[in-house]
Short mmCIF file of C-alpha atoms and ligand atoms in Angstrom, two decimals:
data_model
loop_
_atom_site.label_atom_id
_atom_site.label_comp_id
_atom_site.label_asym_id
_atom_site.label_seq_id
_atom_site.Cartn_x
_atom_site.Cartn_y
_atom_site.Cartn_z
CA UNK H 1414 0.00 0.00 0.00
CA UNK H 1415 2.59 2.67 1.24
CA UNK H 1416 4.71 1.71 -2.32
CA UNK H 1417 1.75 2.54 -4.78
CA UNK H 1418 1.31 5.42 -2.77
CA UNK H 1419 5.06 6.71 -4.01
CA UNK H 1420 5.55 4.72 -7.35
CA UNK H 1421 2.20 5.97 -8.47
CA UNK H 1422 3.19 9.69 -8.67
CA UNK H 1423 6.79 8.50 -10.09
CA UNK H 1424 5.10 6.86 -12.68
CA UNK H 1425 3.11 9.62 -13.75
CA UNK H 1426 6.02 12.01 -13.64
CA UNK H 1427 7.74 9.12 -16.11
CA UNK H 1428 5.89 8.70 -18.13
CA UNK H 1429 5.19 12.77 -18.85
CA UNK H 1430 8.88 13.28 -19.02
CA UNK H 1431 9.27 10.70 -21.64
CA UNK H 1432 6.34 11.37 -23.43
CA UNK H 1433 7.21 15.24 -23.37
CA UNK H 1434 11.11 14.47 -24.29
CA UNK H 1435 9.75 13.01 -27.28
CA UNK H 1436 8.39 16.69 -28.63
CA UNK H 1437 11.28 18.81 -27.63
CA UNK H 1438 14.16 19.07 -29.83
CA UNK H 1439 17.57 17.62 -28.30
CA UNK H 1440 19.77 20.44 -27.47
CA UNK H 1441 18.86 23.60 -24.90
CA UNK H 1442 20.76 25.53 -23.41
CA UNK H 1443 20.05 28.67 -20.35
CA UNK H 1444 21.91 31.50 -20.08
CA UNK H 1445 21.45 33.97 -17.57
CA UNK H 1446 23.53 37.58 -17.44
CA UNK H 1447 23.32 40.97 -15.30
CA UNK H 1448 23.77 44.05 -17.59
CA UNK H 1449 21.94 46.79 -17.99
CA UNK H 1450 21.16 47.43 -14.45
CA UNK H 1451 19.18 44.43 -14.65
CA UNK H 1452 19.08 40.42 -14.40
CA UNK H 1453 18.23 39.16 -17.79
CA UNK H 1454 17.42 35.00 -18.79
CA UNK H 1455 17.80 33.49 -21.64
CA UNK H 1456 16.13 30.34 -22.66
CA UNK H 1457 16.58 28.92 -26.27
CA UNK H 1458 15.91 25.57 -28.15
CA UNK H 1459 17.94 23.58 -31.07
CA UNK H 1460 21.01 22.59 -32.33
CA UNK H 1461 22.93 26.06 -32.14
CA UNK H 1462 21.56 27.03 -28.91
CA UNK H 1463 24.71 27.20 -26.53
CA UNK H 1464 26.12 29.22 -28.99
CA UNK H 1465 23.55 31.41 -29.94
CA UNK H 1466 23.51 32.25 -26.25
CA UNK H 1467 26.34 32.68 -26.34
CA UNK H 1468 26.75 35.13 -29.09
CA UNK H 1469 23.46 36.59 -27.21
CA UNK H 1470 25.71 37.58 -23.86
CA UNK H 1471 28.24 39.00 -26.12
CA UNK H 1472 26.12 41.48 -28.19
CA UNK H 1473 24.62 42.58 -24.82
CA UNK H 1474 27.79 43.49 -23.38
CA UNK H 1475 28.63 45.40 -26.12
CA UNK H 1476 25.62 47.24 -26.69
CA UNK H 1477 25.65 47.75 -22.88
CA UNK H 1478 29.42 49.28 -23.62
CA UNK H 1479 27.96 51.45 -26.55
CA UNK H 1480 24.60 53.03 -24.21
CA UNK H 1481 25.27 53.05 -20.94
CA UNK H 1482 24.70 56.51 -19.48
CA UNK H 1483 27.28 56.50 -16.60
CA UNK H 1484 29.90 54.27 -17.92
CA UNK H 1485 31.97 57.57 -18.66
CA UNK H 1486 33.44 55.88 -22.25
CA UNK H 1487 30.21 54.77 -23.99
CA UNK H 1488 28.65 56.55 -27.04
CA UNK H 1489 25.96 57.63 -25.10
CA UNK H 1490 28.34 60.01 -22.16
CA UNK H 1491 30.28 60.85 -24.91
CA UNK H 1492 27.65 62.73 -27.06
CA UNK H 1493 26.64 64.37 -23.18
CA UNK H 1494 29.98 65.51 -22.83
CA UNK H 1495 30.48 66.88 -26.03
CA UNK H 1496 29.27 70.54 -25.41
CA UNK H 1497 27.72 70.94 -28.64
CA UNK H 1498 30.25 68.84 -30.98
CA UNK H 1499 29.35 66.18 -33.49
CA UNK H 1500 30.26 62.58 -32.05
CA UNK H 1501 31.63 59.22 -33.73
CA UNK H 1502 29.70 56.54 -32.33
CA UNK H 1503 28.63 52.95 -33.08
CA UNK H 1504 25.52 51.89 -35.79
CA UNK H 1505 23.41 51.38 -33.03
CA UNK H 1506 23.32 54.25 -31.58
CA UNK H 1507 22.95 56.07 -34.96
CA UNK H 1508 20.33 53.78 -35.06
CA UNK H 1509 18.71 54.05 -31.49
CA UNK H 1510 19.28 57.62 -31.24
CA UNK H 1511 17.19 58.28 -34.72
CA UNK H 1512 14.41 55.84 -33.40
CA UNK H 1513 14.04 57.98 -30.23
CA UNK H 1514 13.65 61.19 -32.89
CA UNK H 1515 10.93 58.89 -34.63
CA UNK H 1516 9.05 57.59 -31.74
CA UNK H 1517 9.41 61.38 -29.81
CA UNK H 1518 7.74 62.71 -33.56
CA UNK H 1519 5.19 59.59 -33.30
CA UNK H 1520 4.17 60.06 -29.95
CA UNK H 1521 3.90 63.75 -29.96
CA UNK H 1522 6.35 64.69 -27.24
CA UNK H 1523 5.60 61.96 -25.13
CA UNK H 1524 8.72 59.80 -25.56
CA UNK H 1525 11.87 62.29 -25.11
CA UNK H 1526 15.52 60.90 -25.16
CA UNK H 1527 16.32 64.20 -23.68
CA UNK H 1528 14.44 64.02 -20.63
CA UNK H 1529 17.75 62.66 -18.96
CA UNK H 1530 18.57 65.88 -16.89
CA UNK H 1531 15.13 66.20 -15.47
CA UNK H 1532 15.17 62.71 -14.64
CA UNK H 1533 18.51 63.36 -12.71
CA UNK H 1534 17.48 66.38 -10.78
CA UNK H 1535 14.74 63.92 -9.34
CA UNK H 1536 17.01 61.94 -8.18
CA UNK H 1537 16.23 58.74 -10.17
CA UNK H 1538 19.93 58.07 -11.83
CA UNK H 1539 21.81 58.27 -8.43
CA UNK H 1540 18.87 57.33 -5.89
CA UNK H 1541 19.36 60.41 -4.16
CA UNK H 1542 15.59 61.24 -4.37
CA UNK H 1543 14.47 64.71 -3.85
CA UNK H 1544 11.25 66.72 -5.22
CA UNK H 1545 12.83 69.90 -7.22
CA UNK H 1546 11.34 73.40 -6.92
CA UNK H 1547 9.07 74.15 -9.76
CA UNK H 1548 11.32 76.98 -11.29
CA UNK H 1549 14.09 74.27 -11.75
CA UNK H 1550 11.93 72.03 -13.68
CA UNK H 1551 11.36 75.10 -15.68
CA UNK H 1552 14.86 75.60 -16.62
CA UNK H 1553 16.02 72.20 -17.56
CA UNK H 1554 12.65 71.83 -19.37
CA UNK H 1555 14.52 74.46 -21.69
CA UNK H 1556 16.57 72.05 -22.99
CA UNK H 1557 14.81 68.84 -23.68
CA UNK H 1558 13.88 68.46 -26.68
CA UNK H 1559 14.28 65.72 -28.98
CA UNK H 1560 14.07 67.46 -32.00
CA UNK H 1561 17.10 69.19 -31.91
CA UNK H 1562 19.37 65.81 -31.69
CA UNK H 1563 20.90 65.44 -34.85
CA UNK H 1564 22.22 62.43 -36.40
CA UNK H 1565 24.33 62.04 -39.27
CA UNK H 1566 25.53 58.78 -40.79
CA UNK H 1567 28.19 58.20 -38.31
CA UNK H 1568 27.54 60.99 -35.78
CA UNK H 1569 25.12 62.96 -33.09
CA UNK H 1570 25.31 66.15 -32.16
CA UNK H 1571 23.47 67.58 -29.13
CA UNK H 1572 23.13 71.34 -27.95
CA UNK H 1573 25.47 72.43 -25.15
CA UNK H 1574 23.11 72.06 -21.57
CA UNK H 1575 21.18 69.38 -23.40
CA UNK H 1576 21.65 65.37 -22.03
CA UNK H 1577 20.12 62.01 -23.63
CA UNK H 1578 19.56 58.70 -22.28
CA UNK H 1579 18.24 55.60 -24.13
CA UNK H 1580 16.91 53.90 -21.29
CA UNK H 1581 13.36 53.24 -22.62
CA UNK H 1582 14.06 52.27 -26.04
CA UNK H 1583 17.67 49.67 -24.97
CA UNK H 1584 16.11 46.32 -23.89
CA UNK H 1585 13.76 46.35 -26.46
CA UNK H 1586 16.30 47.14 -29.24
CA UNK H 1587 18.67 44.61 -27.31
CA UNK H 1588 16.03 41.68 -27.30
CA UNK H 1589 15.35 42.42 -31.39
CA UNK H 1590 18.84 42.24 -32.02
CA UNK H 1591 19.29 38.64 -29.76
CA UNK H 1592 16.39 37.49 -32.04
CA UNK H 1593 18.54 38.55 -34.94
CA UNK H 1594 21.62 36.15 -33.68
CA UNK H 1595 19.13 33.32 -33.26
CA UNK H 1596 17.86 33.28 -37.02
CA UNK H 1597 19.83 31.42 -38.89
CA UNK H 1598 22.13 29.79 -36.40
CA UNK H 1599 20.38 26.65 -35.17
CA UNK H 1600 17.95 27.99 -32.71
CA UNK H 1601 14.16 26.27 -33.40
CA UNK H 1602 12.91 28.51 -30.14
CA UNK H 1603 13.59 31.00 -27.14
CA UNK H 1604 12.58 32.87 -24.22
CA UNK H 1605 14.28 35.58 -22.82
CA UNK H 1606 13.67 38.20 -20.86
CA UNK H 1607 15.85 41.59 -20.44
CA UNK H 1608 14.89 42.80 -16.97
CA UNK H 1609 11.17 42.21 -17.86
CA UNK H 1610 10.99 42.89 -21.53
CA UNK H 1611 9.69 39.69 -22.52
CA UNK H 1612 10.42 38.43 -26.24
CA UNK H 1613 9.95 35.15 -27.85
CA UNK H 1614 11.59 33.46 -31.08
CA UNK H 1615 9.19 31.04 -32.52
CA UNK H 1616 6.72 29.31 -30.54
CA UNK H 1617 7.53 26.70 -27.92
CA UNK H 1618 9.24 23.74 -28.75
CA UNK H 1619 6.35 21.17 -29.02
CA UNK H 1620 4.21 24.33 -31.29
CA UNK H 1621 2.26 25.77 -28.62
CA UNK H 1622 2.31 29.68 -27.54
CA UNK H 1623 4.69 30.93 -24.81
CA UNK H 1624 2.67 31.97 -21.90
CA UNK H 1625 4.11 35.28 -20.46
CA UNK H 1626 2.83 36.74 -16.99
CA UNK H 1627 2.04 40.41 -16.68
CA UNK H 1628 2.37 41.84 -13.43
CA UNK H 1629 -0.12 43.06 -11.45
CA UNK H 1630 0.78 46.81 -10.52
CA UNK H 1631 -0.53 46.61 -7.35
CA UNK H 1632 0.85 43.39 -6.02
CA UNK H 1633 4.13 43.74 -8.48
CA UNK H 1634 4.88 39.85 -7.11
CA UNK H 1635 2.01 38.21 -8.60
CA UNK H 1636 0.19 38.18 -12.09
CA UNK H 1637 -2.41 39.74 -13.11
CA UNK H 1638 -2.82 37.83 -16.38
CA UNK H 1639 -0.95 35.47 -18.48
CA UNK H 1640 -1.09 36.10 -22.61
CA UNK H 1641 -0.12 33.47 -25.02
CA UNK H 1642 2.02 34.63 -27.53
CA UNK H 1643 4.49 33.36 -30.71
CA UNK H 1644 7.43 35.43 -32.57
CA UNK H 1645 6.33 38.09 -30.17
CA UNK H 1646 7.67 40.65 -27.63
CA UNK H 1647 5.91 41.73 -24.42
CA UNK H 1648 6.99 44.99 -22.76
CA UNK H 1649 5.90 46.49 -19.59
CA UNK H 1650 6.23 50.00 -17.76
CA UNK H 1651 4.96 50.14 -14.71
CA UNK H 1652 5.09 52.93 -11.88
CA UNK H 1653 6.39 50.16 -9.37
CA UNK H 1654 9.20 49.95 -11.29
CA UNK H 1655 11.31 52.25 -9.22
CA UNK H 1656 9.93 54.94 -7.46
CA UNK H 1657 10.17 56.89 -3.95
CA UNK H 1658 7.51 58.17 -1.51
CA UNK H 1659 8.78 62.06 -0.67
CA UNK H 1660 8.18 63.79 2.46
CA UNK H 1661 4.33 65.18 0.81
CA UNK H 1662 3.20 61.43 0.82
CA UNK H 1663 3.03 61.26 -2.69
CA UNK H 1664 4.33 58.67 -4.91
CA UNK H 1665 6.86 59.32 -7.92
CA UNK H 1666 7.98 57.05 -10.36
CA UNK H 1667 10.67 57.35 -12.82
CA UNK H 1668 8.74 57.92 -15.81
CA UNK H 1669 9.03 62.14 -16.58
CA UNK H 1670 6.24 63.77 -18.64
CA UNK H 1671 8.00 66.14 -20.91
CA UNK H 1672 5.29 68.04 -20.80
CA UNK H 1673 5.29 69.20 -17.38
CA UNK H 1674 8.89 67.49 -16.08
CA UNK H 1675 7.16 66.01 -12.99
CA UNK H 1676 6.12 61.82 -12.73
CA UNK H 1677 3.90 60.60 -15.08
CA UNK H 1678 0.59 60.63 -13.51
CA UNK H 1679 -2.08 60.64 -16.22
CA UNK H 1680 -3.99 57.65 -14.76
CA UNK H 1681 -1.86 54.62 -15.37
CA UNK H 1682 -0.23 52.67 -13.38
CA UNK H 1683 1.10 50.07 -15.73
CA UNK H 1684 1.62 49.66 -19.67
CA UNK H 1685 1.95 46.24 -21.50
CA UNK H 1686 2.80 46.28 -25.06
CA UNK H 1687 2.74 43.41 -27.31
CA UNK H 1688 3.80 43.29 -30.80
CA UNK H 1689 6.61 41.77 -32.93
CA UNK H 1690 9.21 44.17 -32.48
CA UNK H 1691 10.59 44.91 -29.07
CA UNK H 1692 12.30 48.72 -29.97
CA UNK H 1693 8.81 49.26 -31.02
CA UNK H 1694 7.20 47.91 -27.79
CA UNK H 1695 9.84 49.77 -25.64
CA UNK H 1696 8.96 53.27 -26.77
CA UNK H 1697 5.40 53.10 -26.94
CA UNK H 1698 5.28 51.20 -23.14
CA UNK H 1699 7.20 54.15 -21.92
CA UNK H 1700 5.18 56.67 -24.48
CA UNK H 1701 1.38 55.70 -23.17
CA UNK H 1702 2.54 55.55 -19.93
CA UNK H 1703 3.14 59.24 -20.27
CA UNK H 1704 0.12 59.72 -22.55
CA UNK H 1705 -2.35 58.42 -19.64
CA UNK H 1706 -5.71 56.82 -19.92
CA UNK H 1707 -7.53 58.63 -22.55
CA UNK H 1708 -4.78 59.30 -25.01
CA UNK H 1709 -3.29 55.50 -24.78
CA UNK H 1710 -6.58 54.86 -26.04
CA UNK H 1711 -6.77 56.95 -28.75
CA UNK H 1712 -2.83 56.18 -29.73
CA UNK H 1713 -4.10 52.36 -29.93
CA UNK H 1714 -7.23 52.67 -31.78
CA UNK H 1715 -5.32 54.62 -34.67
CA UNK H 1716 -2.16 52.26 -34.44
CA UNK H 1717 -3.53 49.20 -34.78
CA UNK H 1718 0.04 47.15 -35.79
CA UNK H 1719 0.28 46.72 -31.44
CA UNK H 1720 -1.74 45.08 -28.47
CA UNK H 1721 -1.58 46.77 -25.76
CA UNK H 1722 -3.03 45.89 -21.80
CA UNK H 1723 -3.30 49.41 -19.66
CA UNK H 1724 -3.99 49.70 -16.01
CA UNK H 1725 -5.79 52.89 -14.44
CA UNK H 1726 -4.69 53.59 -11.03
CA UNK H 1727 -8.67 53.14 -10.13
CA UNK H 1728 -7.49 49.26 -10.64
CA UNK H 1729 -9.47 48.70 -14.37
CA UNK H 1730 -7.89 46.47 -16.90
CA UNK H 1731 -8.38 48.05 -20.48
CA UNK H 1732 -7.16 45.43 -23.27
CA UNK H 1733 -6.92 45.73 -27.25
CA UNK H 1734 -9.54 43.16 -29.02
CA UNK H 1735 -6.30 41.70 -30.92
CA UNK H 1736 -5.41 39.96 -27.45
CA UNK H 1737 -9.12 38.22 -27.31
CA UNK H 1738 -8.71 34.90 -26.72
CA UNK H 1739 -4.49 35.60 -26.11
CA UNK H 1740 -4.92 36.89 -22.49
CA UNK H 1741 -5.99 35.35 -19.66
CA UNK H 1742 -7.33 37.36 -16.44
CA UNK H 1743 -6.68 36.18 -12.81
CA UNK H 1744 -7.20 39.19 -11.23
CA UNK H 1745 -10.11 40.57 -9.68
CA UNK H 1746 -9.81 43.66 -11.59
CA UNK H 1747 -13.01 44.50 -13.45
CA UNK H 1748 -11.53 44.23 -17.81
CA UNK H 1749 -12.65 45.88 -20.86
CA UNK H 1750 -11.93 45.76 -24.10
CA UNK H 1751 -10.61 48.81 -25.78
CA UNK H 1752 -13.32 49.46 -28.68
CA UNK H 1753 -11.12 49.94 -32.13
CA UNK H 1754 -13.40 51.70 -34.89
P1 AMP C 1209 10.94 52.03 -19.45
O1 AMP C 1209 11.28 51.21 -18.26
O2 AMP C 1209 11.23 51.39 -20.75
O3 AMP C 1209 9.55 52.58 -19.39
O4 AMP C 1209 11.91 53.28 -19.46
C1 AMP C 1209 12.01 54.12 -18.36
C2 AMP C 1209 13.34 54.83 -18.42
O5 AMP C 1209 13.33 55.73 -19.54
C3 AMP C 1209 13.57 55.70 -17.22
O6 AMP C 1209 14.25 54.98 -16.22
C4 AMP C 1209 14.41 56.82 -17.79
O7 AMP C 1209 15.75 56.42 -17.92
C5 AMP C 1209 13.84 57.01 -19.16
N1 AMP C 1209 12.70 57.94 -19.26
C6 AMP C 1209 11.87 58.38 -18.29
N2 AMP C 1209 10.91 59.17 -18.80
C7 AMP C 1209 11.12 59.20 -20.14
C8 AMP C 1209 10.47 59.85 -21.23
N3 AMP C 1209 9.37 60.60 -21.08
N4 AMP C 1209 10.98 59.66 -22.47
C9 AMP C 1209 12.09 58.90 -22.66
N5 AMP C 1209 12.74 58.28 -21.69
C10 AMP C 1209 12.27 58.42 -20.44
MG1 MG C 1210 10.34 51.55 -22.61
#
């Protein structure tokens, strides 16, 4: 009696091992790095896998190397220190930098690679939090604005007082180049996620769609939904991110509106993006965050190429009709579906 009771359970976990060994392709390999300020995984199927990976932990070091903002030799401090000069630097950031121009154009105003010194007189680069007087704000508002980055073929050029910082456009760049390495070189599928920026390569290894969590903004340790996805990337900004309660009582996060330089507080606490590139997803998860409630809503029901799932701060779940079917909702959130004409 007591042995069924333990070789019945062994069995079962037998036999589904076997069974399930059967369906996934021989080789994996996992791969997990810290760069980027962040702990990033990496979990990829077929032949070429261990050395896709890799080639994956290389190309992040190097475009870590290229776009850091305080490592004092990368492209990125280079172009701040520059006081006004054009700047050799690397094709990404030619390429990054010119995205943030695009997405800042797309997004009217909403995504700024120039926020950076605003962002540092809050505090949020060093940690040293502090709420700045409003007539500070004022004066480094002066200077942010994306439009006057130039880019050449080889080259950016900033105005003297001005200061950019790629941090909401880098993982999602990084995870479309990793997905880059992996065509081609013996890789059937992956998972990986850069600090939270969820993409996958192909579907899982017996056919069926990753499941990715989402968090839930409230309780950042548990999910508040689960969507099934393929070929896809999943990108969240959230105000739990990193943030710091001042001595008002309020709550400020690290994502600036240009428009006023203060926290993002336009009644969302959380942004999910899902769509097939991640530089895309990146921008506009950091871009509607800033936006708020009604003009997320309006920015997804004319740009219909993205998914998106919001969260207001009065705890409502607004989703895009493209993830019907695709998301599933534990929470006790009440959930809508974002009407698209
Ligand atoms: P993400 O986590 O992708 O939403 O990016 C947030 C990071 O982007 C912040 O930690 C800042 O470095 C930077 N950032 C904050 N506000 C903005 C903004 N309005 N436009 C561009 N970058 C921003
Ligand atoms: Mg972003």
């Amino acid at each position: 009696m007591k042995h069924s009771i333990i070789i019945a359970p062994l069995l079962a976990v037998l036999i589904c091992t076997t069974s399930c060994r059967s369906l996934q392709p021989t080789h994996s390999a996992e791969r997990d790095v810290f760069a980027m300020d962040t702990f990033m995984t990496m979990k990829a199927y077929g032949d070429g896998s261990e050395s896709a990976l890799a080639a994956a932990e290389k190309r992040i070091r190097e475009l870590e190397t290229e776009l850091s903002v305080t490592d004092k030799n990368s492209d990125i401090s280079r172009i701040n220190m520059a006081n006004g000069a054009d700047v050799k630097v690397s094709q990404d950031t030619v390429r990054l930098v010119e995205a943030g121009k695009t997405y800042w154009q797309e997004t009217a105003g909403a995504l700024d690679i120039s926020i950076y010194p605003v962002l540092a007189e809050w505090g949020f680069t060093t940690g040293e939090y502090r709420v700045p007087d409003e007539a500070t704000i004022a004066r480094l508002l002066e200077n942010v604005n994306a439009g006057a980055v130039k880019v050449g073929d080889e080259t950016v050029r900033i105005p003297v007082d001005s200061m950019i910082d790629l941090g909401a456009l880098a993982k999602g760049y990084t995870g479309d180049e990793i997905m880059d390495l992996f065509r081609g070189n013996g890789v059937t599928s992956a998972l990986i996620s850069l600090g939270g920026n969820v993409q996958a390569f192909g579907t899982r290894p017996d056919g069926s769609d990753w499941r990715v969590g989402i968090k839930d903004p409230f309780t950042p340790d548990e999910n508040m939904c689960v969507v099934s996805i393929a070929d896809k990337a999943v990108v969240t900004s959230g105000n739990y991110e990193r943030y710091f309660t001042a001595d008002d009582g309020k709550t400020y996060c690290h994502i600036i509106d240009p428009a006023d330089g203060y926290p993002a507080d336009n009644g969302l606490v959380s942004v999910t993006i899902i769509g097939s590139e991640g530089l895309q997803c990146d921008a506009l998860s950091t871009a509607l965050f800033v936006m708020g409630t009604d003009k997320a809503q309006t920015y997804l029901n004319e740009h219909t190429f993205v998914d998106a799932v919001l969260v207001t701060d009065d705890a409502r779940i607004l989703y895009t009709e493209g993830l019907a079917g695709k998301l599933e909702i534990m929470s006790d959130m009440p959930s809508e579906v974002i009407a698209r004409d």
